[in-house]
GROMACS .gro file of C-alpha atoms in nm:
model
  186
    1MET     CA    1  -2.689  -1.608  -0.665
    2ARG     CA    2  -2.825  -1.314  -0.426
    3ARG     CA    3  -3.025  -1.533  -0.204
    4ARG     CA    4  -2.734  -1.782  -0.151
    5PHE     CA    5  -2.487  -1.498  -0.105
    6GLU     CA    6  -2.703  -1.343   0.157
    7GLU     CA    7  -2.750  -1.685   0.348
    8ILE     CA    8  -2.375  -1.733   0.338
    9TYR     CA    9  -2.304  -1.396   0.491
   10VAL     CA   10  -2.569  -1.419   0.764
   11ALA     CA   11  -2.445  -1.767   0.852
   12HIS     CA   12  -2.070  -1.692   0.862
   13TYR     CA   13  -2.026  -1.321   0.904
   14ALA     CA   14  -1.963  -1.335   1.293
   15ASP     CA   15  -1.712  -1.614   1.255
   16LEU     CA   16  -1.532  -1.440   0.972
   17LEU     CA   17  -1.543  -1.132   1.178
   18ALA     CA   18  -1.376  -1.277   1.479
   19TYR     CA   19  -1.123  -1.449   1.240
   20VAL     CA   20  -1.004  -1.136   1.079
   21ARG     CA   21  -0.998  -0.943   1.407
   22ARG     CA   22  -0.765  -1.187   1.578
   23ARG     CA   23  -0.532  -1.161   1.281
   24ALA     CA   24  -0.563  -0.802   1.162
   25THR     CA   25  -0.323  -0.530   1.296
   26SER     CA   26  -0.604  -0.246   1.340
   27PRO     CA   27  -0.986  -0.253   1.324
   28GLU     CA   28  -0.979  -0.087   0.988
   29ASP     CA   29  -0.768  -0.348   0.842
   30ALA     CA   30  -1.010  -0.613   0.972
   31ALA     CA   31  -1.300  -0.412   0.799
   32ASP     CA   32  -1.128  -0.406   0.511
   33ALA     CA   33  -1.024  -0.772   0.516
   34LEU     CA   34  -1.371  -0.898   0.585
   35ALA     CA   35  -1.514  -0.656   0.332
   36GLU     CA   36  -1.265  -0.812   0.046
   37THR     CA   37  -1.349  -1.163   0.181
   38PHE     CA   38  -1.705  -1.130   0.101
   39ALA     CA   39  -1.662  -0.947  -0.212
   40THR     CA   40  -1.462  -1.237  -0.339
   41ALA     CA   41  -1.729  -1.467  -0.235
   42TRP     CA   42  -1.984  -1.253  -0.412
   43ARG     CA   43  -1.779  -1.254  -0.744
   44ARG     CA   44  -1.716  -1.640  -0.689
   45ILE     CA   45  -2.028  -1.751  -0.540
   46GLY     CA   46  -2.035  -2.049  -0.766
   47ASP     CA   47  -1.717  -2.178  -0.602
   48VAL     CA   48  -1.827  -2.126  -0.237
   49PRO     CA   49  -1.884  -2.483  -0.126
   50ALA     CA   50  -2.247  -2.576   0.020
   51GLY     CA   51  -2.312  -2.633   0.404
   52PRO     CA   52  -2.041  -2.611   0.666
   53ALA     CA   53  -1.759  -2.598   0.415
   54ALA     CA   54  -1.843  -2.264   0.299
   55ARG     CA   55  -1.707  -2.122   0.645
   56LEU     CA   56  -1.368  -2.304   0.578
   57TRP     CA   57  -1.343  -2.178   0.214
   58LEU     CA   58  -1.431  -1.833   0.346
   59TYR     CA   59  -1.153  -1.859   0.603
   60GLY     CA   60  -0.898  -1.968   0.340
   61VAL     CA   61  -1.012  -1.651   0.137
   62ALA     CA   62  -0.953  -1.429   0.443
   63ARG     CA   63  -0.622  -1.585   0.510
   64ARG     CA   64  -0.490  -1.508   0.155
   65VAL     CA   65  -0.674  -1.120   0.175
   66LEU     CA   66  -0.471  -1.090   0.505
   67ALA     CA   67  -0.167  -1.218   0.371
   68ASN     CA   68  -0.194  -0.981   0.079
   69GLY     CA   69  -0.223  -0.693   0.300
   70ARG     CA   70   0.074  -0.779   0.494
   71ARG     CA   71   0.274  -0.804   0.198
   72ALA     CA   72   0.153  -0.475   0.089
   73GLU     CA   73   0.270  -0.297   0.415
   74THR     CA   74   0.615  -0.502   0.394
   75ARG     CA   75   0.639  -0.330   0.047
   76ARG     CA   76   0.549  -0.003   0.153
   77SER     CA   77   0.779  -0.023   0.457
   78ALA     CA   78   1.045  -0.112   0.193
   79LEU     CA   79   0.983   0.190  -0.019
   80VAL     CA   80   1.032   0.427   0.287
   81GLU     CA   81   1.340   0.263   0.370
   82ARG     CA   82   1.477   0.297  -0.001
   83LEU     CA   83   1.340   0.663   0.002
   84GLY     CA   84   1.558   0.751   0.339
   85ALA     CA   85   1.849   0.550   0.195
   86GLN     CA   86   1.810   0.759  -0.126
   87LEU     CA   87   1.796   1.060   0.050
   88ALA     CA   88   2.101   1.012   0.247
   89LEU     CA   89   2.289   0.884  -0.046
   90TRP     CA   90   2.210   1.210  -0.252
   91ASP     CA   91   2.310   1.425   0.048
   92ALA     CA   92   2.633   1.245   0.058
   93GLN     CA   93   2.683   1.285  -0.318
   94ARG     CA   94   2.608   1.647  -0.295
   95ARG     CA   95   2.882   1.696  -0.022
   96ASP     CA   96   3.121   1.458  -0.199
   97GLU     CA   97   3.130   1.266   0.094
   98PRO     CA   98   3.086   0.857   0.134
   99ALA     CA   99   2.732   0.751   0.201
  100TRP     CA  100   2.614   0.684   0.532
  101PRO     CA  101   2.311   0.505   0.687
  102PRO     CA  102   2.018   0.780   0.702
  103ASP     CA  103   1.954   0.952   1.026
  104HIS     CA  104   1.683   0.742   1.214
  105GLU     CA  105   1.460   1.069   1.291
  106GLU     CA  106   1.479   1.175   0.911
  107LEU     CA  107   1.404   0.821   0.795
  108ASP     CA  108   1.091   0.806   1.064
  109ALA     CA  109   0.983   1.133   0.915
  110VAL     CA  110   1.012   1.021   0.573
  111ARG     CA  111   0.792   0.695   0.674
  112ARG     CA  112   0.532   0.891   0.843
  113ALA     CA  113   0.515   1.127   0.544
  114PHE     CA  114   0.448   0.848   0.316
  115ARG     CA  115   0.180   0.685   0.537
  116ARG     CA  116  -0.009   1.006   0.539
  117LEU     CA  117  -0.052   0.991   0.164
  118GLY     CA  118  -0.347   0.854   0.021
  119ALA     CA  119  -0.377   0.497  -0.101
  120ASP     CA  120  -0.376   0.596  -0.472
  121ASP     CA  121  -0.071   0.823  -0.409
  122ARG     CA  122   0.108   0.543  -0.230
  123GLU     CA  123   0.009   0.282  -0.526
  124VAL     CA  124   0.136   0.509  -0.805
  125LEU     CA  125   0.475   0.586  -0.599
  126ALA     CA  126   0.513   0.229  -0.542
  127LEU     CA  127   0.474   0.135  -0.898
  128ALA     CA  128   0.723   0.409  -1.013
  129SER     CA  129   0.977   0.323  -0.713
  130TRP     CA  130   0.934  -0.039  -0.602
  131GLU     CA  131   0.863  -0.176  -0.948
  132GLY     CA  132   1.046   0.054  -1.171
  133LEU     CA  133   0.785   0.122  -1.392
  134ALA     CA  134   0.739   0.416  -1.644
  135SER     CA  135   0.423   0.606  -1.700
  136ALA     CA  136   0.311   0.402  -1.986
  137GLU     CA  137   0.356   0.095  -1.802
  138ILE     CA  138   0.171   0.251  -1.470
  139ALA     CA  139  -0.097   0.338  -1.710
  140THR     CA  140  -0.137  -0.014  -1.821
  141VAL     CA  141  -0.180  -0.124  -1.456
  142LEU     CA  142  -0.405   0.148  -1.345
  143GLY     CA  143  -0.612   0.113  -1.663
  144CYS     CA  144  -0.577   0.476  -1.751
  145SER     CA  145  -0.411   0.676  -2.017
  146ARG     CA  146  -0.028   0.752  -2.001
  147GLY     CA  147  -0.107   1.124  -1.953
  148ALA     CA  148  -0.344   1.039  -1.647
  149ALA     CA  149  -0.073   0.809  -1.515
  150ARG     CA  150   0.186   1.100  -1.558
  151LEU     CA  151  -0.027   1.344  -1.409
  152ARG     CA  152  -0.103   1.097  -1.105
  153LEU     CA  153   0.258   1.021  -1.044
  154HIS     CA  154   0.364   1.402  -1.058
  155ARG     CA  155   0.073   1.500  -0.810
  156ALA     CA  156   0.164   1.217  -0.576
  157ARG     CA  157   0.538   1.338  -0.585
  158LYS     CA  158   0.436   1.678  -0.515
  159ARG     CA  159   0.207   1.563  -0.220
  160LEU     CA  160   0.526   1.344  -0.123
  161ALA     CA  161   0.728   1.658  -0.113
  162ALA     CA  162   0.481   1.858   0.079
  163GLU     CA  163   0.441   1.587   0.323
  164LEU     CA  164   0.818   1.583   0.372
  165SER     CA  165   0.859   1.960   0.400
  166SER     CA  166   0.570   1.963   0.673
  167ALA     CA  167   0.752   1.677   0.843
  168GLY     CA  168   1.079   1.903   0.874
  169VAL     CA  169   1.281   1.710   0.617
  170ASP     CA  170   1.508   1.966   0.467
  171MET     CA  171   1.457   1.932   0.124
  172ALA     CA  172   1.705   2.199   0.010
  173ARG     CA  173   1.975   1.984   0.134
  174TYR     CA  174   1.897   1.746  -0.148
  175GLY     CA  175   1.925   1.987  -0.444
  176VAL     CA  176   1.785   1.907  -0.775
  177ARG     CA  177   1.748   1.548  -0.680
  178MET     CA  178   1.458   1.610  -0.438
  179ALA     CA  179   1.303   1.840  -0.725
  180ALA     CA  180   1.323   1.506  -0.944
  181LEU     CA  181   1.167   1.316  -0.641
  182ALA     CA  182   0.896   1.579  -0.603
  183GLY     CA  183   0.808   1.603  -0.973
  184GLY     CA  184   1.025   1.426  -1.242
  185GLU     CA  185   0.913   1.165  -1.485
  186ALA     CA  186   0.987   0.786  -1.363
   0.00000   0.00000   0.00000
């Protein structure tokens, strides 16, 4: 198994690297996609066809890996949009005014703050916000205890609040709703 994988890796690494580099948005994304493609080949070595067909099989895997990465980025962007809209709604409710579209600068600050979080923090926040999962459900997805999931979510919210604060987002404008975002239970 190991020998076959090494042969596939050596024979197709350069082609796969060129393939993902042309399609990825950054060198880091390309490296991640390449690593995930070969990790899949390792796990499914019995499914990798022999000869030149292996390269095409690897291209198919890389294509799906890249598509999954684009979908994940789209979901992250959607979360940032929803967070910004929620902040605007909270502010409007606090002032008993009708909601309006969020200020673009503030929305961009929220996007940047979210992107500065680590992947684990973004994932747990996404599970709570995008998917609407509670701590017990997040624990199942992450393969940890409910208490650990709750703690991860709490810490992620605190780190997001800190990033928002350092980005100049006036969290005081949002009162208790921002406190809930920063540390409440999903």
